[in-house]
XYZ file of C-alpha atoms in Angstrom:
692
model
C 68.263 7.785 1.602
C 66.475 6.567 -1.511
C 65.799 8.905 -4.403
C 62.424 8.989 -6.144
C 63.074 9.011 -9.886
C 60.983 10.652 -12.600
C 60.266 8.927 -15.926
C 60.802 11.333 -18.823
C 61.603 10.950 -22.525
C 61.975 7.191 -22.209
C 64.236 7.028 -19.153
C 64.304 7.176 -15.359
C 66.171 10.217 -14.010
C 66.693 12.321 -10.911
C 67.110 16.094 -10.642
C 69.976 18.200 -9.407
C 69.137 20.733 -6.761
C 67.560 21.069 -3.337
C 65.611 17.919 -2.582
C 62.433 17.541 -0.574
C 62.126 14.661 1.852
C 59.133 12.332 2.082
C 58.535 10.896 5.548
C 56.651 7.781 6.619
C 53.214 9.009 7.730
C 52.959 6.376 10.485
C 56.484 6.288 11.929
C 57.798 9.673 10.838
C 61.033 8.165 9.498
C 62.569 9.578 6.266
C 61.765 7.548 3.143
C 62.748 9.318 -0.062
C 64.272 12.434 -1.506
C 62.456 14.096 -4.402
C 63.888 16.593 -6.887
C 63.064 17.484 -10.496
C 65.368 20.518 -10.863
C 67.360 20.424 -14.076
C 65.343 17.632 -15.688
C 64.328 18.000 -19.380
C 60.736 18.922 -18.510
C 60.062 21.021 -21.617
C 61.550 18.296 -23.818
C 59.206 15.754 -22.240
C 56.247 17.669 -23.680
C 57.588 17.318 -27.215
C 58.482 13.684 -26.559
C 54.908 13.012 -25.521
C 53.486 14.728 -28.602
C 55.890 13.257 -31.132
C 56.303 9.745 -29.734
C 53.415 8.848 -27.443
C 50.810 10.971 -29.195
C 51.565 9.608 -32.653
C 51.509 6.022 -31.398
C 48.139 6.480 -29.675
C 46.676 8.358 -32.639
C 47.339 5.357 -34.872
C 45.401 3.071 -32.549
C 41.623 2.800 -32.856
C 39.337 3.347 -29.884
C 38.918 -0.410 -29.622
C 42.681 -0.974 -29.561
C 43.147 1.692 -26.896
C 40.427 0.041 -24.837
C 42.161 -3.333 -25.104
C 45.448 -1.744 -24.059
C 43.778 -0.252 -20.984
C 42.160 -3.546 -20.088
C 45.519 -5.289 -20.327
C 47.147 -2.634 -18.143
C 44.372 -2.989 -15.559
C 44.849 -6.760 -15.406
C 48.586 -6.319 -15.015
C 48.172 -3.848 -12.154
C 45.654 -6.091 -10.442
C 48.136 -8.960 -10.550
C 50.725 -6.807 -8.731
C 48.431 -5.001 -6.305
C 49.970 -6.335 -3.101
C 53.239 -4.517 -3.772
C 51.215 -1.320 -4.040
C 49.417 -1.989 -0.749
C 52.779 -2.202 1.015
C 53.769 1.236 -0.269
C 50.339 2.713 0.438
C 50.878 1.938 4.128
C 53.695 4.500 4.106
C 51.131 7.236 3.315
C 49.140 6.538 6.504
C 46.311 4.640 4.818
C 44.441 1.667 6.251
C 43.813 -1.395 4.106
C 40.284 -0.170 3.340
C 41.592 3.275 2.399
C 44.171 1.691 0.110
C 41.553 -0.553 -1.482
C 39.567 2.467 -2.639
C 42.706 4.085 -4.025
C 44.421 1.099 -5.648
C 41.668 -1.286 -6.704
C 39.166 1.527 -7.156
C 41.555 3.143 -9.611
C 42.139 -0.116 -11.458
C 38.370 -0.649 -11.624
C 38.057 2.730 -13.337
C 40.422 1.536 -16.068
C 38.328 -1.612 -16.494
C 35.134 0.451 -16.568
C 36.333 2.780 -19.315
C 37.764 -0.091 -21.337
C 34.396 -1.866 -21.194
C 32.467 1.304 -22.005
C 34.637 1.950 -25.045
C 34.287 -1.649 -26.171
C 30.515 -1.285 -26.186
C 30.091 2.270 -27.432
C 33.046 3.479 -29.491
C 33.977 2.739 -33.120
C 36.842 0.607 -34.331
C 38.351 3.731 -35.833
C 40.378 6.797 -34.898
C 37.524 9.208 -35.695
C 34.319 9.273 -33.662
C 31.095 10.367 -35.431
C 29.208 11.899 -32.534
C 25.722 12.239 -33.969
C 23.499 11.272 -36.870
C 23.287 13.184 -40.142
C 21.851 16.699 -39.788
C 20.059 17.713 -43.054
C 20.746 21.305 -44.071
C 18.760 21.475 -47.318
C 15.383 20.448 -48.739
C 16.776 17.705 -50.958
C 19.102 16.480 -48.174
C 22.166 16.663 -50.432
C 23.807 19.209 -48.152
C 24.160 18.012 -44.589
C 26.410 18.007 -41.537
C 27.481 15.963 -38.561
C 29.798 16.415 -35.611
C 32.943 14.325 -35.369
C 35.538 13.974 -32.624
C 39.227 13.649 -33.408
C 42.325 13.202 -31.244
C 44.238 16.374 -30.491
C 47.996 16.178 -31.223
C 48.854 17.507 -27.786
C 49.681 16.239 -24.318
C 47.650 16.173 -21.102
C 49.468 17.415 -18.014
C 47.771 15.953 -14.945
C 48.605 17.640 -11.637
C 47.179 15.428 -8.927
C 46.420 15.629 -5.207
C 48.124 13.658 -2.423
C 45.067 11.887 -1.038
C 44.491 9.345 -3.845
C 47.846 8.791 -5.578
C 46.581 5.816 -7.627
C 42.882 6.476 -8.245
C 43.527 10.165 -8.882
C 45.952 9.249 -11.656
C 43.948 6.438 -13.253
C 40.589 8.240 -13.316
C 42.263 10.876 -15.504
C 44.440 8.503 -17.526
C 41.492 6.357 -18.641
C 39.646 9.041 -20.673
C 42.937 10.652 -21.748
C 44.251 7.466 -23.323
C 40.888 6.610 -24.857
C 40.936 10.020 -26.532
C 44.330 9.188 -28.043
C 46.297 11.708 -26.000
C 49.526 10.997 -24.078
C 49.805 12.074 -20.447
C 52.426 13.474 -18.109
C 51.598 12.774 -14.468
C 52.691 15.166 -11.750
C 51.703 13.576 -8.406
C 51.699 15.436 -5.109
C 55.156 15.007 -3.604
C 53.843 13.780 -0.245
C 52.583 10.494 -1.732
C 54.575 10.367 -4.972
C 56.210 7.064 -4.016
C 52.938 5.198 -4.561
C 52.190 6.866 -7.897
C 55.734 6.173 -9.045
C 55.433 2.492 -8.138
C 52.247 2.164 -10.185
C 53.728 4.039 -13.152
C 56.786 1.769 -13.047
C 54.532 -1.283 -13.195
C 52.807 0.125 -16.264
C 56.058 1.074 -18.002
C 57.738 -2.250 -17.244
C 54.714 -4.190 -18.526
C 55.460 -3.109 -22.108
C 51.729 -2.678 -22.672
C 51.771 1.113 -22.960
C 53.231 2.766 -26.081
C 56.463 4.611 -25.389
C 55.792 8.271 -24.666
C 52.134 7.721 -23.781
C 52.943 7.946 -20.067
C 55.546 10.069 -18.298
C 56.033 10.987 -14.648
C 57.399 14.053 -12.884
C 58.310 13.531 -9.224
C 58.848 17.019 -7.873
C 57.927 20.392 -9.351
C 56.797 21.118 -12.931
C 59.400 23.843 -13.385
C 58.705 25.909 -16.508
C 56.521 23.312 -18.227
C 53.558 25.692 -18.347
C 55.606 28.096 -20.480
C 55.950 25.408 -23.175
C 52.338 24.259 -23.388
C 50.440 24.830 -26.642
C 46.826 25.165 -27.714
C 46.380 21.452 -28.444
C 47.440 20.510 -24.902
C 45.285 20.107 -21.795
C 45.913 20.644 -18.099
C 44.001 19.120 -15.207
C 44.449 20.042 -11.579
C 43.169 18.446 -8.377
C 43.908 20.129 -5.069
C 43.277 23.330 -3.175
C 41.132 26.060 -4.708
C 43.842 28.642 -4.028
C 46.530 26.752 -5.955
C 44.099 25.904 -8.725
C 43.115 29.528 -9.270
C 46.782 30.488 -9.513
C 47.455 27.839 -12.153
C 44.277 28.633 -14.070
C 45.404 32.247 -14.533
C 48.853 31.348 -15.895
C 49.607 33.695 -18.847
C 50.432 30.813 -21.201
C 47.076 29.122 -20.576
C 45.275 32.368 -21.272
C 47.364 33.224 -24.326
C 46.892 29.846 -26.002
C 43.348 29.107 -24.721
C 44.620 25.845 -23.265
C 41.937 23.565 -21.835
C 42.090 23.564 -18.038
C 39.996 21.379 -15.760
C 40.010 21.980 -12.030
C 38.628 19.812 -9.248
C 39.066 21.527 -5.889
C 38.274 20.533 -2.328
C 34.907 21.784 -1.156
C 32.778 22.098 1.969
C 30.410 19.264 1.154
C 27.282 18.880 3.252
C 25.091 16.090 4.553
C 21.538 17.043 5.526
C 19.190 15.120 7.807
C 15.619 15.617 6.623
C 13.017 17.154 8.936
C 10.958 13.988 8.638
C 13.584 11.680 10.161
C 13.215 10.628 13.798
C 15.659 8.550 15.899
C 13.500 5.439 15.599
C 13.625 5.451 11.778
C 16.252 3.482 9.779
C 17.246 6.736 8.057
C 18.557 8.156 11.345
C 21.031 5.307 11.776
C 22.020 5.615 8.110
C 22.764 9.294 8.633
C 25.006 8.638 11.652
C 26.852 5.861 9.839
C 27.387 7.943 6.694
C 28.728 10.966 8.560
C 31.120 8.905 10.692
C 32.403 6.970 7.723
C 33.111 10.151 5.792
C 34.884 11.738 8.751
C 37.226 8.793 9.287
C 37.817 7.228 5.839
C 41.260 8.223 4.593
C 41.537 10.152 7.915
C 39.105 12.656 6.414
C 41.495 13.482 3.561
C 38.898 13.247 0.797
C 37.782 16.010 -1.514
C 34.239 14.636 -1.223
C 34.250 14.218 2.577
C 31.356 15.594 4.620
C 32.448 18.872 6.237
C 29.068 20.376 7.192
C 26.499 18.271 9.056
C 23.144 20.049 8.721
C 20.509 18.811 11.183
C 17.034 19.947 12.349
C 17.423 21.995 15.531
C 15.010 19.658 17.281
C 17.373 16.707 16.617
C 20.723 18.300 17.478
C 21.051 16.675 20.923
C 20.158 13.206 19.629
C 22.460 13.480 16.624
C 25.307 14.784 18.789
C 24.988 11.911 21.234
C 24.835 9.275 18.472
C 27.812 10.723 16.587
C 30.006 10.999 19.676
C 29.175 7.453 20.703
C 30.038 6.022 17.295
C 33.174 8.131 16.792
C 34.466 7.120 20.228
C 34.674 3.540 18.987
C 37.082 4.376 16.155
C 40.631 3.387 17.125
C 43.386 5.608 15.652
C 46.903 4.323 15.124
C 49.143 2.003 13.131
C 46.949 0.526 10.335
C 48.828 -2.764 10.607
C 47.127 -3.378 13.944
C 43.858 -5.271 13.652
C 41.887 -2.953 15.941
C 42.871 0.262 14.113
C 40.181 1.840 11.927
C 41.812 5.189 11.084
C 45.392 5.917 10.097
C 47.476 9.069 9.914
C 47.376 12.237 7.881
C 49.834 12.277 5.030
C 52.573 14.193 6.876
C 53.330 16.575 9.724
C 52.844 19.585 7.453
C 49.293 18.514 6.684
C 48.620 17.860 10.376
C 49.794 21.379 11.234
C 47.533 22.824 8.538
C 44.503 20.968 9.919
C 45.303 22.173 13.430
C 45.509 25.780 12.222
C 42.155 25.513 10.430
C 40.487 23.965 13.464
C 41.887 26.714 15.698
C 40.474 29.319 13.308
C 37.030 27.693 13.380
C 37.102 27.555 17.168
C 37.749 31.292 17.171
C 34.896 31.929 14.744
C 31.691 30.543 16.160
C 32.505 26.882 16.748
C 33.077 24.760 19.822
C 34.689 21.329 20.006
C 32.441 18.408 20.936
C 35.368 15.988 20.608
C 38.962 16.261 19.458
C 40.175 19.663 18.367
C 43.675 19.434 19.834
C 46.637 17.055 19.622
C 46.721 16.556 23.397
C 43.351 14.781 23.089
C 44.830 12.022 20.945
C 45.508 8.391 21.880
C 47.491 6.409 19.300
C 47.691 2.616 19.040
C 51.056 1.144 18.112
C 54.576 1.608 19.422
C 55.985 2.577 16.005
C 53.256 5.183 15.455
C 54.030 7.675 18.207
C 55.903 10.009 15.835
C 53.355 9.749 13.021
C 51.184 12.484 11.547
C 48.019 11.579 13.460
C 45.155 13.927 14.257
C 42.157 13.319 16.540
C 38.676 12.868 15.134
C 37.165 16.316 15.625
C 33.466 17.107 15.745
C 32.707 20.819 16.003
C 29.396 22.545 16.711
C 28.282 25.906 15.304
C 25.105 27.113 17.026
C 24.474 29.946 14.530
C 25.733 28.938 11.076
C 24.131 31.981 9.421
C 26.059 34.400 11.623
C 29.440 32.658 11.319
C 30.497 32.322 7.689
C 33.806 30.641 8.568
C 32.100 27.239 8.694
C 31.100 27.672 5.040
C 34.504 28.864 3.839
C 37.190 27.130 5.916
C 38.062 23.497 5.287
C 40.215 21.509 7.676
C 41.349 18.697 5.362
C 41.323 15.910 7.909
C 38.915 14.030 10.232
C 36.981 17.223 10.961
C 33.325 18.158 10.446
C 30.960 20.763 11.885
C 27.476 20.070 13.206
C 24.967 22.895 12.682
C 21.195 23.327 13.210
C 18.411 24.503 10.912
C 14.833 25.536 11.704
C 13.090 24.617 8.433
C 13.756 22.897 5.114
C 14.158 26.319 3.534
C 16.950 27.073 6.002
C 18.585 23.725 5.207
C 18.533 24.684 1.519
C 20.109 28.049 2.312
C 22.848 26.455 4.418
C 23.644 23.938 1.674
C 23.994 26.788 -0.825
C 26.322 28.733 1.468
C 29.053 26.241 0.531
C 29.382 28.212 -2.724
C 29.744 25.099 -4.852
C 30.433 21.511 -3.798
C 31.600 18.252 -5.300
C 29.024 16.204 -3.423
C 26.038 16.624 -1.145
C 23.784 14.155 0.634
C 20.232 14.234 1.885
C 18.963 11.496 4.199
C 15.180 11.409 4.161
C 12.190 9.111 3.670
C 9.995 11.940 2.361
C 9.813 12.098 -1.437
C 8.244 15.560 -1.446
C 10.986 16.919 0.811
C 13.666 15.324 -1.366
C 12.136 16.776 -4.511
C 12.074 20.265 -3.052
C 15.613 20.073 -1.671
C 17.280 18.613 -4.759
C 15.551 20.989 -7.171
C 16.730 23.929 -5.074
C 20.336 22.828 -4.442
C 21.405 20.767 -7.470
C 22.707 23.966 -9.093
C 25.490 24.131 -6.490
C 26.587 20.482 -6.533
C 28.325 18.141 -8.942
C 26.713 15.039 -7.461
C 23.954 14.496 -4.895
C 22.964 11.385 -2.970
C 19.428 10.914 -1.684
C 19.642 8.100 0.837
C 16.781 6.169 2.385
C 16.212 2.639 3.689
C 15.503 1.325 0.181
C 18.741 2.554 -1.430
C 20.961 1.854 1.582
C 21.742 -1.798 0.896
C 23.301 -1.051 -2.486
C 24.369 2.575 -2.060
C 28.026 3.368 -2.738
C 27.836 6.223 -0.232
C 28.266 9.969 -0.138
C 31.953 10.149 -0.966
C 32.394 7.649 -3.810
C 32.904 9.088 -7.312
C 31.907 6.524 -9.944
C 33.279 6.196 -13.506
C 29.888 6.718 -15.160
C 28.975 9.768 -13.057
C 30.348 13.281 -13.254
C 33.021 14.139 -10.687
C 33.426 17.876 -10.208
C 31.333 20.812 -9.182
C 30.718 24.537 -9.626
C 32.202 27.489 -7.772
C 34.502 26.562 -4.925
C 34.658 22.975 -6.240
C 36.562 24.235 -9.277
C 33.958 24.468 -12.020
C 35.341 21.424 -13.853
C 34.233 17.918 -14.757
C 35.991 14.572 -14.614
C 34.645 11.063 -15.185
C 31.012 10.983 -16.301
C 31.495 8.135 -18.771
C 32.232 9.175 -22.339
C 31.760 12.848 -21.437
C 35.278 12.764 -19.981
C 36.779 11.301 -23.164
C 35.332 14.156 -25.208
C 37.135 16.668 -22.995
C 40.440 15.562 -24.543
C 39.184 15.541 -28.138
C 38.292 18.178 -30.711
C 34.647 18.403 -31.754
C 34.256 19.609 -35.355
C 31.099 20.177 -37.414
C 31.680 18.757 -40.897
C 29.435 20.001 -43.730
C 29.082 18.411 -47.151
C 27.132 15.909 -49.206
C 25.993 12.655 -47.573
C 28.514 10.781 -49.719
C 31.364 12.941 -48.464
C 30.251 12.654 -44.846
C 29.982 8.885 -45.176
C 33.496 8.672 -46.604
C 35.004 10.898 -43.914
C 33.260 9.113 -41.064
C 33.711 5.636 -42.577
C 30.097 5.149 -41.647
C 27.182 5.061 -44.078
C 24.565 7.804 -43.701
C 21.161 8.108 -45.294
C 21.420 9.855 -48.631
C 24.843 8.416 -49.426
C 25.296 5.948 -52.261
C 24.348 2.347 -51.477
C 25.927 -0.689 -53.121
C 23.741 -3.624 -54.114
C 25.202 -7.048 -54.796
C 23.584 -10.365 -55.796
C 24.767 -12.130 -52.621
C 22.569 -11.511 -49.587
C 24.604 -9.503 -47.003
C 23.677 -12.025 -44.290
C 25.651 -14.613 -46.263
C 28.900 -12.637 -45.856
C 31.522 -12.759 -43.146
C 32.483 -9.631 -41.234
C 35.528 -8.930 -43.420
C 33.559 -9.371 -46.640
C 30.901 -6.783 -45.842
C 31.328 -3.303 -47.274
C 30.128 -0.145 -45.595
C 27.135 0.977 -47.655
C 26.319 -2.522 -48.904
C 22.529 -2.630 -49.235
C 19.593 -4.939 -49.846
C 16.213 -3.843 -51.209
C 13.700 -6.522 -50.252
C 10.553 -7.889 -51.825
C 7.213 -6.282 -50.881
C 4.468 -7.393 -48.526
C 0.876 -6.193 -48.415
C -0.592 -5.886 -44.921
C -3.948 -7.587 -44.422
C -6.586 -7.541 -41.710
C -5.621 -11.129 -40.920
C -2.042 -9.996 -40.206
C -3.282 -7.516 -37.611
C -5.703 -9.947 -35.968
C -3.123 -12.748 -35.828
C -0.454 -10.468 -34.337
C -2.905 -9.201 -31.724
C -3.738 -12.767 -30.689
C -0.100 -13.798 -30.653
C 1.187 -10.772 -28.723
C -1.853 -10.080 -26.565
C -1.868 -6.457 -27.758
C -5.526 -5.625 -28.473
C -5.132 -1.849 -28.417
C -8.210 -0.161 -29.866
C -6.329 1.486 -32.760
C -5.628 -2.009 -34.102
C -8.770 -3.940 -33.165
C -11.718 -1.552 -32.596
C -13.090 -0.292 -35.922
C -15.261 2.418 -34.341
C -12.614 3.540 -31.836
C -9.963 3.651 -34.554
C -12.250 5.689 -36.824
C -12.515 8.332 -34.101
C -8.744 8.345 -33.490
C -6.127 10.460 -35.225
C -5.574 7.559 -37.654
C -9.182 7.531 -38.937
C -9.138 3.749 -39.349
C -7.497 0.631 -37.993
C -3.698 0.451 -38.313
C -1.080 -2.252 -37.934
C 0.872 -2.617 -34.708
C 4.219 -0.861 -34.902
C 5.972 -3.966 -33.642
C 4.232 -6.038 -36.276
C 5.730 -3.706 -38.899
C 9.173 -4.287 -37.361
C 8.566 -8.043 -37.283
C 7.304 -8.088 -40.859
C 10.332 -6.055 -41.935
C 12.620 -8.651 -40.356
C 10.758 -11.333 -42.246
C 11.552 -9.486 -45.469
C 15.278 -8.843 -44.952
C 16.462 -11.842 -42.890
C 18.180 -14.703 -44.702
C 16.983 -17.779 -42.753
C 19.827 -20.178 -43.503
C 22.805 -21.001 -41.304
C 25.572 -18.529 -42.070
C 27.993 -15.953 -40.661
C 25.317 -14.013 -38.760
C 25.440 -15.340 -35.202
C 22.735 -13.385 -33.381
C 20.622 -10.254 -33.191
C 22.500 -7.961 -30.786
C 19.917 -5.209 -30.345
C 17.938 -2.354 -31.834
C 18.487 1.411 -31.649
C 16.646 4.643 -32.422
C 13.345 3.083 -33.482
C 10.829 5.632 -34.766
C 7.412 5.011 -36.336
C 7.001 7.747 -38.935
C 3.724 6.965 -40.701
C 0.872 4.559 -39.842
C 0.537 1.333 -41.826
C -3.080 0.643 -42.711
C -4.875 -2.426 -43.983
C -3.997 -2.794 -47.654
C -0.721 -0.874 -47.465
C 2.361 -2.503 -48.985
C 5.709 -2.292 -47.239
C 9.265 -2.766 -48.492
C 12.584 -2.609 -46.644
C 16.035 -1.263 -47.432
C 18.751 -2.801 -45.248
C 22.172 -1.109 -45.414
C 25.461 -1.874 -43.685
C 26.043 1.287 -41.643
C 29.211 0.490 -39.669
C 31.338 -2.381 -38.428
C 33.038 -2.798 -35.045
C 35.619 -5.543 -34.845
C 35.605 -7.322 -31.484
C 38.725 -9.032 -30.129
C 38.626 -12.599 -28.920
C 38.565 -12.986 -25.149
C 40.100 -16.442 -25.419
C 41.601 -18.451 -28.270
C 38.568 -20.793 -28.115
C 35.989 -18.016 -28.697
C 34.514 -17.698 -32.154
C 35.968 -14.506 -33.675
C 33.289 -11.968 -34.546
C 32.368 -8.323 -34.898
C 29.293 -6.144 -34.494
C 27.601 -4.888 -37.656
C 25.173 -1.982 -37.399
C 22.508 -2.052 -40.119
C 20.355 0.882 -41.110
C 16.734 -0.201 -41.641
C 14.255 1.889 -43.604
C 10.696 0.578 -44.031
C 8.677 2.262 -46.808
C 5.064 2.058 -47.933
C 3.778 1.940 -51.519
C 4.119 5.739 -51.762
C 7.829 5.543 -50.873
C 7.089 7.185 -47.547
C 9.162 5.996 -44.604
C 6.919 4.264 -42.064
C 9.647 3.069 -39.693
C 13.332 3.938 -39.271
C 15.811 2.227 -36.944
C 19.129 0.400 -36.665
C 19.734 -3.205 -35.782
C 22.966 -4.720 -34.508
C 24.093 -8.224 -35.355
C 27.016 -10.344 -34.267
C 28.757 -11.525 -37.424
C 31.496 -14.141 -37.564
C 34.982 -13.199 -38.698
C 36.925 -15.506 -40.998
C 40.207 -15.046 -39.156
C 40.752 -15.122 -35.433
C 43.321 -13.475 -33.223
C 44.858 -14.185 -29.876
C 43.600 -11.876 -27.150
C 45.902 -9.010 -26.281
C 44.309 -8.856 -22.833
C 45.935 -12.087 -21.625
C 49.057 -10.854 -19.849
C 51.259 -12.566 -17.294
């Protein structure tokens, strides 16, 4: 039988001790032996810190993003090999698509987000200057730096690819190496993906390691700069969270646990409304996708008592059309559970629910199962099981017992207030859904239940066409939840990256803060040169390089002409009597005219290195500009972000962020903002993202 190797300290190795067997979820045949006993697990932590961590720490955020993009492209090019292995875990092609390509898409998403938002540096200034004194010569700002530790990711069996990549993306962006410990039941798929990444040569040595088997005494060797994440059962997570070493060293621990997620049908929905069909479709999809083995799957179906019979009939009819069996057969829509052990656990949980207030409307026992496919008769299949609890307030088991398979419980409510109370009885969920066409009902429900959920979907006919559904975590949205769901957060865009970094408040003079952050701040010294900054290439520009423009006096004709050109005849600009009675006391210039006039003062009109205006940020109008006022502009190079070439034919460039301060004749700021320009680079580069 094959052995599933771990990748530690730069080499593939197998343990010495009692091995655990992985079986084919569809056929039941033995596949691999897994063992990590005797492996240098503690040494792998130091290897990650000293080798992988140092390599990542030397890379800028932009370089890490390009590495991730290259890795994602490489994995995408080899995805079919991963699909073949995913079949062994009992997954259908659609299930595997979510896991494999959904995980790869998360890498792409974070790489793109970093490319747009993060600096071309190893330090991340998180906010603007915070003045701490009257003269603004003592100030502060928060910065984020990479921690010289290692992230130990302990993952669940249900998404062996996505579960790894959605954690790796923010970990690598933060400059931290990772050790992946996949669930043994599906470790063969995680190992195959890790091997692709290692063999690609795109990932710095030590930035990625893999433990197939147990973690041994690794927890005893963790330190305060390290981080641990766990995805799985709440019981196991609580045990790990209370490990003495984690408590002693205050080691960051993030937990995402399975929860009893709910889907609620609004009181307003009737069977003839589109929302009713959407509800039935959503519930059935969540019960059968991945054979119900999803941490976000719908477990509690909360329905108005008056609609129970209609919902029951519609659900049973739709579920009856789902063929279970070998996913290689065209007619099969649901595969197997991950292994016989998991099937036995689901059966035990269902039996417990049936003894505690529930009855089976369909499924509920293995003898009610028909399997398609000759090779699948020994697989870990379980029937789609719809339970009914007539009194969900009297039987708490339905709110505390999760059968992690194609199982959900239908339950009635008498009023929206009761629906809210039932939703909250889950004691914390990753995801909840409300299907309604009533905005007032949705407002009431969400405001009352958001406190107990990490993510909530409000679905109606308008959102349905583009909705990603109840159970789909997205890279830009938080994945996690309070209470039973673990109390942690994953994903959520850049929020997740910050979890692996150290936030520090730095205090000092503006000049010091500018030097530390490599980003000019107001109050720091500016450098003026005779050459207009718009005449300089990206490499030639200095941070803090500044231009003080000529002056311009604002006339009544300016205001009238801008109003005619823009169509903005707001009374504060055009009505002398109305303006006199306003807070301004007289007519004032349009704010956007001030911005336009400022551009006219600082822009160099000739052809040069500046390619285009890329955008504007943080615009604030501080003081009104009145007829007869004179404005002047200070333009200062705030920061530079070098952009890689996508192809050799692209013109090499970078983004320059300019601080713009518009003053009046009294040296009062009238407008403050930043502009972004694309500026040509003198030297190109070949794109690192083009991989075979």
